[in-house]
PDB file with SEQRES, HELIX, SHEET and CRYST1 records, atoms N, CA, C and O in Angstrom:
SEQRES   1 A   81  ILE ASN ALA ALA ARG PHE ALA CYS ASP ALA VAL ALA LYS          
SEQRES   2 A   81  ASN PHE LYS ASP ASP PRO SER ILE LEU LEU TRP LEU LYS          
SEQRES   3 A   81  GLU ARG ILE GLN SER ASP ASN VAL TRP GLU VAL ARG GLN          
SEQRES   4 A   81  ALA ALA VAL THR ALA ILE ALA SER ASN PHE ARG ALA ASP          
SEQRES   5 A   81  SER GLN THR LEU VAL TRP LEU HIS GLU CYS ALA ARG SER          
SEQRES   6 A   81  LYS ASN SER ALA ALA ARG PHE THR ALA VAL ARG ALA ILE          
SEQRES   7 A   81  VAL SER ASN                                                  
HELIX    1 AA1 ASN A    2  ASN A   14  1                                  13    
HELIX    2 AA2 PRO A   19  SER A   31  1                                  13    
HELIX    3 AA3 TRP A   35  ASN A   48  1                                  14    
HELIX    4 AA4 THR A   55  CYS A   62  1                                   8    
HELIX    5 AA5 SER A   68  SER A   80  1                                  13    
CRYST1    1.000    1.000    1.000  90.00  90.00  90.00 P 1           1          
ATOM      1  N   ILE A   1      17.726   9.285  -5.749  1.00  0.00           N  
ATOM      2  CA  ILE A   1      16.561   8.989  -6.572  1.00  0.00           C  
ATOM      3  C   ILE A   1      16.981   8.891  -8.035  1.00  0.00           C  
ATOM      4  O   ILE A   1      16.598   7.950  -8.730  1.00  0.00           O  
ATOM      5  N   ASN A   2      17.767   9.859  -8.505  1.00  0.00           N  
ATOM      6  CA  ASN A   2      18.233   9.769  -9.891  1.00  0.00           C  
ATOM      7  C   ASN A   2      19.087   8.532 -10.108  1.00  0.00           C  
ATOM      8  O   ASN A   2      19.091   7.954 -11.195  1.00  0.00           O  
ATOM      9  N   ALA A   3      19.808   8.129  -9.075  1.00  0.00           N  
ATOM     10  CA  ALA A   3      20.617   6.911  -9.176  1.00  0.00           C  
ATOM     11  C   ALA A   3      19.717   5.690  -9.375  1.00  0.00           C  
ATOM     12  O   ALA A   3      20.056   4.780 -10.132  1.00  0.00           O  
ATOM     13  N   ALA A   4      18.591   5.676  -8.706  1.00  0.00           N  
ATOM     14  CA  ALA A   4      17.654   4.555  -8.857  1.00  0.00           C  
ATOM     15  C   ALA A   4      17.101   4.514 -10.269  1.00  0.00           C  
ATOM     16  O   ALA A   4      16.982   3.440 -10.858  1.00  0.00           O  
ATOM     17  N   ARG A   5      16.763   5.666 -10.816  1.00  0.00           N  
ATOM     18  CA  ARG A   5      16.279   5.723 -12.200  1.00  0.00           C  
ATOM     19  C   ARG A   5      17.346   5.218 -13.159  1.00  0.00           C  
ATOM     20  O   ARG A   5      17.079   4.407 -14.046  1.00  0.00           O  
ATOM     21  N   PHE A   6      18.552   5.715 -12.959  1.00  0.00           N  
ATOM     22  CA  PHE A   6      19.668   5.298 -13.807  1.00  0.00           C  
ATOM     23  C   PHE A   6      19.895   3.795 -13.692  1.00  0.00           C  
ATOM     24  O   PHE A   6      20.124   3.120 -14.695  1.00  0.00           O  
ATOM     25  N   ALA A   7      19.833   3.274 -12.471  1.00  0.00           N  
ATOM     26  CA  ALA A   7      20.068   1.850 -12.251  1.00  0.00           C  
ATOM     27  C   ALA A   7      19.017   0.999 -12.954  1.00  0.00           C  
ATOM     28  O   ALA A   7      19.361   0.019 -13.615  1.00  0.00           O  
ATOM     29  N   CYS A   8      17.745   1.357 -12.822  1.00  0.00           N  
ATOM     30  CA  CYS A   8      16.679   0.596 -13.493  1.00  0.00           C  
ATOM     31  C   CYS A   8      16.906   0.581 -14.996  1.00  0.00           C  
ATOM     32  O   CYS A   8      16.807  -0.466 -15.635  1.00  0.00           O  
ATOM     33  N   ASP A   9      17.209   1.735 -15.554  1.00  0.00           N  
ATOM     34  CA  ASP A   9      17.409   1.826 -16.999  1.00  0.00           C  
ATOM     35  C   ASP A   9      18.655   1.061 -17.438  1.00  0.00           C  
ATOM     36  O   ASP A   9      18.626   0.347 -18.441  1.00  0.00           O  
ATOM     37  N   ALA A  10      19.744   1.208 -16.693  1.00  0.00           N  
ATOM     38  CA  ALA A  10      20.996   0.536 -17.054  1.00  0.00           C  
ATOM     39  C   ALA A  10      20.847  -0.978 -16.978  1.00  0.00           C  
ATOM     40  O   ALA A  10      21.321  -1.694 -17.860  1.00  0.00           O  
ATOM     41  N   VAL A  11      20.199  -1.464 -15.942  1.00  0.00           N  
ATOM     42  CA  VAL A  11      19.994  -2.910 -15.814  1.00  0.00           C  
ATOM     43  C   VAL A  11      19.133  -3.417 -16.968  1.00  0.00           C  
ATOM     44  O   VAL A  11      19.439  -4.444 -17.574  1.00  0.00           O  
ATOM     45  N   ALA A  12      18.062  -2.699 -17.266  1.00  0.00           N  
ATOM     46  CA  ALA A  12      17.170  -3.124 -18.351  1.00  0.00           C  
ATOM     47  C   ALA A  12      17.891  -3.119 -19.696  1.00  0.00           C  
ATOM     48  O   ALA A  12      17.730  -4.053 -20.481  1.00  0.00           O  
ATOM     49  N   LYS A  13      18.675  -2.094 -19.971  1.00  0.00           N  
ATOM     50  CA  LYS A  13      19.382  -2.011 -21.252  1.00  0.00           C  
ATOM     51  C   LYS A  13      20.447  -3.083 -21.399  1.00  0.00           C  
ATOM     52  O   LYS A  13      20.595  -3.682 -22.464  1.00  0.00           O  
ATOM     53  N   ASN A  14      21.186  -3.319 -20.327  1.00  0.00           N  
ATOM     54  CA  ASN A  14      22.337  -4.217 -20.416  1.00  0.00           C  
ATOM     55  C   ASN A  14      22.012  -5.690 -20.222  1.00  0.00           C  
ATOM     56  O   ASN A  14      22.801  -6.556 -20.601  1.00  0.00           O  
ATOM     57  N   PHE A  15      20.856  -5.980 -19.634  1.00  0.00           N  
ATOM     58  CA  PHE A  15      20.515  -7.366 -19.354  1.00  0.00           C  
ATOM     59  C   PHE A  15      19.121  -7.737 -19.842  1.00  0.00           C  
ATOM     60  O   PHE A  15      18.474  -8.614 -19.269  1.00  0.00           O  
ATOM     61  N   LYS A  16      18.652  -7.069 -20.903  1.00  0.00           N  
ATOM     62  CA  LYS A  16      17.281  -7.306 -21.351  1.00  0.00           C  
ATOM     63  C   LYS A  16      17.053  -8.698 -21.911  1.00  0.00           C  
ATOM     64  O   LYS A  16      15.907  -9.115 -22.077  1.00  0.00           O  
ATOM     65  N   ASP A  17      18.117  -9.422 -22.205  1.00  0.00           N  
ATOM     66  CA  ASP A  17      17.966 -10.799 -22.665  1.00  0.00           C  
ATOM     67  C   ASP A  17      17.805 -11.793 -21.510  1.00  0.00           C  
ATOM     68  O   ASP A  17      17.529 -12.973 -21.724  1.00  0.00           O  
ATOM     69  N   ASP A  18      17.980 -11.300 -20.303  1.00  0.00           N  
ATOM     70  CA  ASP A  18      17.832 -12.140 -19.107  1.00  0.00           C  
ATOM     71  C   ASP A  18      16.388 -12.014 -18.616  1.00  0.00           C  
ATOM     72  O   ASP A  18      15.992 -10.936 -18.173  1.00  0.00           O  
ATOM     73  N   PRO A  19      15.600 -13.077 -18.682  1.00  0.00           N  
ATOM     74  CA  PRO A  19      14.178 -13.002 -18.302  1.00  0.00           C  
ATOM     75  C   PRO A  19      13.953 -12.585 -16.847  1.00  0.00           C  
ATOM     76  O   PRO A  19      12.888 -12.073 -16.502  1.00  0.00           O  
ATOM     77  N   SER A  20      14.945 -12.803 -16.008  1.00  0.00           N  
ATOM     78  CA  SER A  20      14.772 -12.433 -14.602  1.00  0.00           C  
ATOM     79  C   SER A  20      14.776 -10.912 -14.405  1.00  0.00           C  
ATOM     80  O   SER A  20      14.269 -10.424 -13.394  1.00  0.00           O  
ATOM     81  N   ILE A  21      15.332 -10.167 -15.342  1.00  0.00           N  
ATOM     82  CA  ILE A  21      15.372  -8.704 -15.224  1.00  0.00           C  
ATOM     83  C   ILE A  21      13.973  -8.118 -15.358  1.00  0.00           C  
ATOM     84  O   ILE A  21      13.606  -7.219 -14.601  1.00  0.00           O  
ATOM     85  N   LEU A  22      13.202  -8.606 -16.294  1.00  0.00           N  
ATOM     86  CA  LEU A  22      11.824  -8.128 -16.441  1.00  0.00           C  
ATOM     87  C   LEU A  22      11.039  -8.407 -15.161  1.00  0.00           C  
ATOM     88  O   LEU A  22      10.285  -7.553 -14.693  1.00  0.00           O  
ATOM     89  N   LEU A  23      11.211  -9.573 -14.609  1.00  0.00           N  
ATOM     90  CA  LEU A  23      10.550  -9.916 -13.350  1.00  0.00           C  
ATOM     91  C   LEU A  23      11.017  -8.999 -12.224  1.00  0.00           C  
ATOM     92  O   LEU A  23      10.206  -8.528 -11.427  1.00  0.00           O  
ATOM     93  N   TRP A  24      12.316  -8.747 -12.159  1.00  0.00           N  
ATOM     94  CA  TRP A  24      12.882  -7.867 -11.133  1.00  0.00           C  
ATOM     95  C   TRP A  24      12.288  -6.456 -11.238  1.00  0.00           C  
ATOM     96  O   TRP A  24      11.917  -5.859 -10.228  1.00  0.00           O  
ATOM     97  N   LEU A  25      12.199  -5.930 -12.461  1.00  0.00           N  
ATOM     98  CA  LEU A  25      11.623  -4.595 -12.643  1.00  0.00           C  
ATOM     99  C   LEU A  25      10.154  -4.575 -12.215  1.00  0.00           C  
ATOM    100  O   LEU A  25       9.710  -3.629 -11.564  1.00  0.00           O  
ATOM    101  N   LYS A  26       9.414  -5.597 -12.572  1.00  0.00           N  
ATOM    102  CA  LYS A  26       8.002  -5.662 -12.161  1.00  0.00           C  
ATOM    103  C   LYS A  26       7.875  -5.746 -10.648  1.00  0.00           C  
ATOM    104  O   LYS A  26       6.943  -5.184 -10.072  1.00  0.00           O  
ATOM    105  N   GLU A  27       8.796  -6.437 -10.005  1.00  0.00           N  
ATOM    106  CA  GLU A  27       8.802  -6.491  -8.540  1.00  0.00           C  
ATOM    107  C   GLU A  27       9.078  -5.117  -7.945  1.00  0.00           C  
ATOM    108  O   GLU A  27       8.506  -4.764  -6.914  1.00  0.00           O  
ATOM    109  N   ARG A  28       9.945  -4.342  -8.583  1.00  0.00           N  
ATOM    110  CA  ARG A  28      10.222  -2.982  -8.092  1.00  0.00           C  
ATOM    111  C   ARG A  28       8.930  -2.164  -8.111  1.00  0.00           C  
ATOM    112  O   ARG A  28       8.665  -1.392  -7.189  1.00  0.00           O  
ATOM    113  N   ILE A  29       8.143  -2.334  -9.147  1.00  0.00           N  
ATOM    114  CA  ILE A  29       6.895  -1.581  -9.278  1.00  0.00           C  
ATOM    115  C   ILE A  29       5.919  -1.984  -8.181  1.00  0.00           C  
ATOM    116  O   ILE A  29       5.204  -1.137  -7.646  1.00  0.00           O  
ATOM    117  N   GLN A  30       5.885  -3.241  -7.849  1.00  0.00           N  
ATOM    118  CA  GLN A  30       4.950  -3.741  -6.843  1.00  0.00           C  
ATOM    119  C   GLN A  30       5.401  -3.449  -5.418  1.00  0.00           C  
ATOM    120  O   GLN A  30       4.563  -3.218  -4.546  1.00  0.00           O  
ATOM    121  N   SER A  31       6.710  -3.455  -5.163  1.00  0.00           N  
ATOM    122  CA  SER A  31       7.139  -3.463  -3.772  1.00  0.00           C  
ATOM    123  C   SER A  31       8.041  -2.324  -3.329  1.00  0.00           C  
ATOM    124  O   SER A  31       8.251  -2.153  -2.128  1.00  0.00           O  
ATOM    125  N   ASP A  32       8.580  -1.541  -4.247  1.00  0.00           N  
ATOM    126  CA  ASP A  32       9.485  -0.480  -3.814  1.00  0.00           C  
ATOM    127  C   ASP A  32       8.710   0.633  -3.126  1.00  0.00           C  
ATOM    128  O   ASP A  32       7.627   1.011  -3.571  1.00  0.00           O  
ATOM    129  N   ASN A  33       9.266   1.153  -2.044  1.00  0.00           N  
ATOM    130  CA  ASN A  33       8.601   2.207  -1.275  1.00  0.00           C  
ATOM    131  C   ASN A  33       8.748   3.591  -1.903  1.00  0.00           C  
ATOM    132  O   ASN A  33       8.022   4.517  -1.542  1.00  0.00           O  
ATOM    133  N   VAL A  34       9.663   3.731  -2.821  1.00  0.00           N  
ATOM    134  CA  VAL A  34       9.942   5.037  -3.427  1.00  0.00           C  
ATOM    135  C   VAL A  34       9.238   5.124  -4.784  1.00  0.00           C  
ATOM    136  O   VAL A  34       9.496   4.319  -5.680  1.00  0.00           O  
ATOM    137  N   TRP A  35       8.347   6.111  -4.922  1.00  0.00           N  
ATOM    138  CA  TRP A  35       7.551   6.196  -6.147  1.00  0.00           C  
ATOM    139  C   TRP A  35       8.415   6.439  -7.381  1.00  0.00           C  
ATOM    140  O   TRP A  35       8.067   5.998  -8.477  1.00  0.00           O  
ATOM    141  N   GLU A  36       9.546   7.142  -7.212  1.00  0.00           N  
ATOM    142  CA  GLU A  36      10.416   7.405  -8.352  1.00  0.00           C  
ATOM    143  C   GLU A  36      11.024   6.108  -8.896  1.00  0.00           C  
ATOM    144  O   GLU A  36      11.242   5.977 -10.101  1.00  0.00           O  
ATOM    145  N   VAL A  37      11.294   5.155  -8.004  1.00  0.00           N  
ATOM    146  CA  VAL A  37      11.826   3.866  -8.445  1.00  0.00           C  
ATOM    147  C   VAL A  37      10.745   3.101  -9.204  1.00  0.00           C  
ATOM    148  O   VAL A  37      11.022   2.502 -10.243  1.00  0.00           O  
ATOM    149  N   ARG A  38       9.519   3.117  -8.691  1.00  0.00           N  
ATOM    150  CA  ARG A  38       8.414   2.446  -9.391  1.00  0.00           C  
ATOM    151  C   ARG A  38       8.225   3.056 -10.772  1.00  0.00           C  
ATOM    152  O   ARG A  38       8.033   2.341 -11.755  1.00  0.00           O  
ATOM    153  N   GLN A  39       8.280   4.372 -10.838  1.00  0.00           N  
ATOM    154  CA  GLN A  39       8.121   5.070 -12.109  1.00  0.00           C  
ATOM    155  C   GLN A  39       9.267   4.717 -13.060  1.00  0.00           C  
ATOM    156  O   GLN A  39       9.038   4.478 -14.245  1.00  0.00           O  
ATOM    157  N   ALA A  40      10.490   4.685 -12.546  1.00  0.00           N  
ATOM    158  CA  ALA A  40      11.651   4.346 -13.382  1.00  0.00           C  
ATOM    159  C   ALA A  40      11.560   2.917 -13.904  1.00  0.00           C  
ATOM    160  O   ALA A  40      11.969   2.639 -15.032  1.00  0.00           O  
ATOM    161  N   ALA A  41      11.034   2.025 -13.100  1.00  0.00           N  
ATOM    162  CA  ALA A  41      10.899   0.629 -13.534  1.00  0.00           C  
ATOM    163  C   ALA A  41       9.883   0.504 -14.671  1.00  0.00           C  
ATOM    164  O   ALA A  41      10.107  -0.245 -15.622  1.00  0.00           O  
ATOM    165  N   VAL A  42       8.778   1.226 -14.577  1.00  0.00           N  
ATOM    166  CA  VAL A  42       7.785   1.206 -15.664  1.00  0.00           C  
ATOM    167  C   VAL A  42       8.414   1.758 -16.944  1.00  0.00           C  
ATOM    168  O   VAL A  42       8.251   1.184 -18.020  1.00  0.00           O  
ATOM    169  N   THR A  43       9.124   2.861 -16.818  1.00  0.00           N  
ATOM    170  CA  THR A  43       9.782   3.472 -17.975  1.00  0.00           C  
ATOM    171  C   THR A  43      10.804   2.521 -18.584  1.00  0.00           C  
ATOM    172  O   THR A  43      10.891   2.403 -19.806  1.00  0.00           O  
ATOM    173  N   ALA A  44      11.578   1.844 -17.741  1.00  0.00           N  
ATOM    174  CA  ALA A  44      12.590   0.909 -18.230  1.00  0.00           C  
ATOM    175  C   ALA A  44      11.947  -0.248 -18.986  1.00  0.00           C  
ATOM    176  O   ALA A  44      12.460  -0.678 -20.019  1.00  0.00           O  
ATOM    177  N   ILE A  45      10.832  -0.749 -18.479  1.00  0.00           N  
ATOM    178  CA  ILE A  45      10.136  -1.831 -19.171  1.00  0.00           C  
ATOM    179  C   ILE A  45       9.596  -1.345 -20.507  1.00  0.00           C  
ATOM    180  O   ILE A  45       9.762  -2.010 -21.529  1.00  0.00           O  
ATOM    181  N   ALA A  46       8.950  -0.187 -20.499  1.00  0.00           N  
ATOM    182  CA  ALA A  46       8.364   0.349 -21.732  1.00  0.00           C  
ATOM    183  C   ALA A  46       9.438   0.629 -22.784  1.00  0.00           C  
ATOM    184  O   ALA A  46       9.206   0.430 -23.976  1.00  0.00           O  
ATOM    185  N   SER A  47      10.587   1.082 -22.353  1.00  0.00           N  
ATOM    186  CA  SER A  47      11.646   1.442 -23.300  1.00  0.00           C  
ATOM    187  C   SER A  47      12.456   0.262 -23.794  1.00  0.00           C  
ATOM    188  O   SER A  47      12.876   0.235 -24.951  1.00  0.00           O  
ATOM    189  N   ASN A  48      12.676  -0.702 -22.939  1.00  0.00           N  
ATOM    190  CA  ASN A  48      13.629  -1.764 -23.251  1.00  0.00           C  
ATOM    191  C   ASN A  48      13.011  -3.120 -23.577  1.00  0.00           C  
ATOM    192  O   ASN A  48      13.714  -4.036 -24.003  1.00  0.00           O  
ATOM    193  N   PHE A  49      11.712  -3.251 -23.382  1.00  0.00           N  
ATOM    194  CA  PHE A  49      11.067  -4.537 -23.634  1.00  0.00           C  
ATOM    195  C   PHE A  49       9.905  -4.399 -24.614  1.00  0.00           C  
ATOM    196  O   PHE A  49       8.911  -5.117 -24.509  1.00  0.00           O  
ATOM    197  N   ARG A  50      10.031  -3.484 -25.554  1.00  0.00           N  
ATOM    198  CA  ARG A  50       8.984  -3.264 -26.564  1.00  0.00           C  
ATOM    199  C   ARG A  50       8.729  -4.497 -27.412  1.00  0.00           C  
ATOM    200  O   ARG A  50       7.597  -4.748 -27.826  1.00  0.00           O  
ATOM    201  N   ALA A  51       9.773  -5.264 -27.672  1.00  0.00           N  
ATOM    202  CA  ALA A  51       9.629  -6.442 -28.526  1.00  0.00           C  
ATOM    203  C   ALA A  51       8.887  -7.581 -27.829  1.00  0.00           C  
ATOM    204  O   ALA A  51       8.390  -8.495 -28.488  1.00  0.00           O  
ATOM    205  N   ASP A  52       8.812  -7.530 -26.517  1.00  0.00           N  
ATOM    206  CA  ASP A  52       8.098  -8.565 -25.775  1.00  0.00           C  
ATOM    207  C   ASP A  52       6.602  -8.406 -26.043  1.00  0.00           C  
ATOM    208  O   ASP A  52       6.040  -7.329 -25.845  1.00  0.00           O  
ATOM    209  N   SER A  53       5.978  -9.465 -26.486  1.00  0.00           N  
ATOM    210  CA  SER A  53       4.565  -9.396 -26.878  1.00  0.00           C  
ATOM    211  C   SER A  53       3.642  -9.038 -25.711  1.00  0.00           C  
ATOM    212  O   SER A  53       2.524  -8.573 -25.934  1.00  0.00           O  
ATOM    213  N   GLN A  54       4.082  -9.244 -24.504  1.00  0.00           N  
ATOM    214  CA  GLN A  54       3.242  -8.966 -23.346  1.00  0.00           C  
ATOM    215  C   GLN A  54       3.432  -7.566 -22.760  1.00  0.00           C  
ATOM    216  O   GLN A  54       2.689  -7.172 -21.860  1.00  0.00           O  
ATOM    217  N   THR A  55       4.416  -6.811 -23.257  1.00  0.00           N  
ATOM    218  CA  THR A  55       4.690  -5.503 -22.674  1.00  0.00           C  
ATOM    219  C   THR A  55       3.509  -4.557 -22.816  1.00  0.00           C  
ATOM    220  O   THR A  55       3.139  -3.901 -21.843  1.00  0.00           O  
ATOM    221  N   LEU A  56       2.913  -4.468 -23.980  1.00  0.00           N  
ATOM    222  CA  LEU A  56       1.772  -3.569 -24.169  1.00  0.00           C  
ATOM    223  C   LEU A  56       0.592  -4.001 -23.312  1.00  0.00           C  
ATOM    224  O   LEU A  56      -0.087  -3.161 -22.721  1.00  0.00           O  
ATOM    225  N   VAL A  57       0.345  -5.287 -23.241  1.00  0.00           N  
ATOM    226  CA  VAL A  57      -0.732  -5.804 -22.391  1.00  0.00           C  
ATOM    227  C   VAL A  57      -0.464  -5.416 -20.934  1.00  0.00           C  
ATOM    228  O   VAL A  57      -1.359  -4.954 -20.227  1.00  0.00           O  
ATOM    229  N   TRP A  58       0.769  -5.611 -20.508  1.00  0.00           N  
ATOM    230  CA  TRP A  58       1.147  -5.284 -19.141  1.00  0.00           C  
ATOM    231  C   TRP A  58       1.015  -3.781 -18.881  1.00  0.00           C  
ATOM    232  O   TRP A  58       0.553  -3.381 -17.813  1.00  0.00           O  
ATOM    233  N   LEU A  59       1.415  -2.947 -19.841  1.00  0.00           N  
ATOM    234  CA  LEU A  59       1.280  -1.493 -19.668  1.00  0.00           C  
ATOM    235  C   LEU A  59      -0.184  -1.090 -19.505  1.00  0.00           C  
ATOM    236  O   LEU A  59      -0.503  -0.204 -18.713  1.00  0.00           O  
ATOM    237  N   HIS A  60      -1.067  -1.739 -20.253  1.00  0.00           N  
ATOM    238  CA  HIS A  60      -2.500  -1.451 -20.102  1.00  0.00           C  
ATOM    239  C   HIS A  60      -2.987  -1.845 -18.712  1.00  0.00           C  
ATOM    240  O   HIS A  60      -3.801  -1.137 -18.119  1.00  0.00           O  
ATOM    241  N   GLU A  61      -2.500  -2.961 -18.189  1.00  0.00           N  
ATOM    242  CA  GLU A  61      -2.854  -3.362 -16.827  1.00  0.00           C  
ATOM    243  C   GLU A  61      -2.303  -2.353 -15.822  1.00  0.00           C  
ATOM    244  O   GLU A  61      -2.985  -1.972 -14.871  1.00  0.00           O  
ATOM    245  N   CYS A  62      -1.094  -1.939 -16.041  1.00  0.00           N  
ATOM    246  CA  CYS A  62      -0.444  -0.976 -15.159  1.00  0.00           C  
ATOM    247  C   CYS A  62      -1.179   0.375 -15.185  1.00  0.00           C  
ATOM    248  O   CYS A  62      -1.222   1.085 -14.181  1.00  0.00           O  
ATOM    249  N   ALA A  63      -1.742   0.711 -16.320  1.00  0.00           N  
ATOM    250  CA  ALA A  63      -2.484   1.972 -16.454  1.00  0.00           C  
ATOM    251  C   ALA A  63      -3.743   1.979 -15.598  1.00  0.00           C  
ATOM    252  O   ALA A  63      -4.315   3.039 -15.345  1.00  0.00           O  
ATOM    253  N   ARG A  64      -4.178   0.808 -15.152  1.00  0.00           N  
ATOM    254  CA  ARG A  64      -5.347   0.716 -14.268  1.00  0.00           C  
ATOM    255  C   ARG A  64      -4.940   0.479 -12.811  1.00  0.00           C  
ATOM    256  O   ARG A  64      -5.783   0.182 -11.964  1.00  0.00           O  
ATOM    257  N   SER A  65      -3.667   0.610 -12.535  1.00  0.00           N  
ATOM    258  CA  SER A  65      -3.122   0.339 -11.210  1.00  0.00           C  
ATOM    259  C   SER A  65      -3.592   1.365 -10.177  1.00  0.00           C  
ATOM    260  O   SER A  65      -3.934   2.496 -10.525  1.00  0.00           O  
ATOM    261  N   LYS A  66      -3.607   0.965  -8.925  1.00  0.00           N  
ATOM    262  CA  LYS A  66      -3.885   1.889  -7.823  1.00  0.00           C  
ATOM    263  C   LYS A  66      -2.685   2.794  -7.558  1.00  0.00           C  
ATOM    264  O   LYS A  66      -2.808   3.850  -6.937  1.00  0.00           O  
ATOM    265  N   ASN A  67      -1.530   2.362  -8.040  1.00  0.00           N  
ATOM    266  CA  ASN A  67      -0.291   3.106  -7.857  1.00  0.00           C  
ATOM    267  C   ASN A  67      -0.238   4.246  -8.870  1.00  0.00           C  
ATOM    268  O   ASN A  67      -0.097   4.009 -10.070  1.00  0.00           O  
ATOM    269  N   SER A  68      -0.349   5.470  -8.393  1.00  0.00           N  
ATOM    270  CA  SER A  68      -0.459   6.617  -9.306  1.00  0.00           C  
ATOM    271  C   SER A  68       0.794   6.830 -10.156  1.00  0.00           C  
ATOM    272  O   SER A  68       0.681   7.187 -11.329  1.00  0.00           O  
ATOM    273  N   ALA A  69       1.975   6.620  -9.595  1.00  0.00           N  
ATOM    274  CA  ALA A  69       3.211   6.803 -10.370  1.00  0.00           C  
ATOM    275  C   ALA A  69       3.292   5.786 -11.497  1.00  0.00           C  
ATOM    276  O   ALA A  69       3.645   6.125 -12.627  1.00  0.00           O  
ATOM    277  N   ALA A  70       2.966   4.551 -11.187  1.00  0.00           N  
ATOM    278  CA  ALA A  70       2.981   3.506 -12.214  1.00  0.00           C  
ATOM    279  C   ALA A  70       1.905   3.763 -13.255  1.00  0.00           C  
ATOM    280  O   ALA A  70       2.143   3.600 -14.452  1.00  0.00           O  
ATOM    281  N   ARG A  71       0.729   4.163 -12.807  1.00  0.00           N  
ATOM    282  CA  ARG A  71      -0.394   4.420 -13.716  1.00  0.00           C  
ATOM    283  C   ARG A  71      -0.057   5.548 -14.686  1.00  0.00           C  
ATOM    284  O   ARG A  71      -0.237   5.403 -15.895  1.00  0.00           O  
ATOM    285  N   PHE A  72       0.427   6.661 -14.167  1.00  0.00           N  
ATOM    286  CA  PHE A  72       0.774   7.817 -14.993  1.00  0.00           C  
ATOM    287  C   PHE A  72       1.852   7.455 -16.015  1.00  0.00           C  
ATOM    288  O   PHE A  72       1.738   7.800 -17.191  1.00  0.00           O  
ATOM    289  N   THR A  73       2.884   6.767 -15.568  1.00  0.00           N  
ATOM    290  CA  THR A  73       3.993   6.420 -16.449  1.00  0.00           C  
ATOM    291  C   THR A  73       3.562   5.426 -17.517  1.00  0.00           C  
ATOM    292  O   THR A  73       4.005   5.521 -18.662  1.00  0.00           O  
ATOM    293  N   ALA A  74       2.710   4.478 -17.163  1.00  0.00           N  
ATOM    294  CA  ALA A  74       2.203   3.508 -18.135  1.00  0.00           C  
ATOM    295  C   ALA A  74       1.382   4.201 -19.214  1.00  0.00           C  
ATOM    296  O   ALA A  74       1.553   3.926 -20.401  1.00  0.00           O  
ATOM    297  N   VAL A  75       0.502   5.088 -18.808  1.00  0.00           N  
ATOM    298  CA  VAL A  75      -0.320   5.820 -19.779  1.00  0.00           C  
ATOM    299  C   VAL A  75       0.573   6.636 -20.713  1.00  0.00           C  
ATOM    300  O   VAL A  75       0.365   6.651 -21.926  1.00  0.00           O  
ATOM    301  N   ARG A  76       1.553   7.305 -20.147  1.00  0.00           N  
ATOM    302  CA  ARG A  76       2.491   8.095 -20.955  1.00  0.00           C  
ATOM    303  C   ARG A  76       3.243   7.212 -21.943  1.00  0.00           C  
ATOM    304  O   ARG A  76       3.448   7.608 -23.091  1.00  0.00           O  
ATOM    305  N   ALA A  77       3.656   6.025 -21.516  1.00  0.00           N  
ATOM    306  CA  ALA A  77       4.377   5.101 -22.406  1.00  0.00           C  
ATOM    307  C   ALA A  77       3.477   4.584 -23.518  1.00  0.00           C  
ATOM    308  O   ALA A  77       3.915   4.452 -24.661  1.00  0.00           O  
ATOM    309  N   ILE A  78       2.222   4.292 -23.193  1.00  0.00           N  
ATOM    310  CA  ILE A  78       1.269   3.808 -24.212  1.00  0.00           C  
ATOM    311  C   ILE A  78       1.028   4.880 -25.267  1.00  0.00           C  
ATOM    312  O   ILE A  78       1.024   4.589 -26.463  1.00  0.00           O  
ATOM    313  N   VAL A  79       0.833   6.088 -24.836  1.00  0.00           N  
ATOM    314  CA  VAL A  79       0.540   7.187 -25.748  1.00  0.00           C  
ATOM    315  C   VAL A  79       1.739   7.521 -26.628  1.00  0.00           C  
ATOM    316  O   VAL A  79       1.579   7.823 -27.811  1.00  0.00           O  
ATOM    317  N   SER A  80       2.940   7.466 -26.053  1.00  0.00           N  
ATOM    318  CA  SER A  80       4.130   7.852 -26.816  1.00  0.00           C  
ATOM    319  C   SER A  80       4.610   6.767 -27.773  1.00  0.00           C  
ATOM    320  O   SER A  80       5.414   7.039 -28.665  1.00  0.00           O  
ATOM    321  N   ASN A  81       4.129   5.552 -27.598  1.00  0.00           N  
ATOM    322  CA  ASN A  81       4.554   4.462 -28.498  1.00  0.00           C  
ATOM    323  C   ASN A  81       3.501   4.276 -29.489  1.00  0.00           C  
ATOM    324  O   ASN A  81       3.620   3.415 -30.362  1.00  0.00           O  
TER     325      ASN A  81                                                      
END                                                                             
């Protein structure tokens, strides 16, 4: 599980200029069976894609998600930024 968190963060940090990475992270949130991976993907997006004009909008959408891990992490990211 910690490896998944590390992987999401490392991929986001090292390849944030690649538009497919943001899409990949969002797919992890939608489809991964492990809540820790979904949570790590939200955190990676919030931390590494702040300059993207749609990140805050997306975090607000995520904060209304049925997925509790994504919702909690999105709210935490909105409040801390």
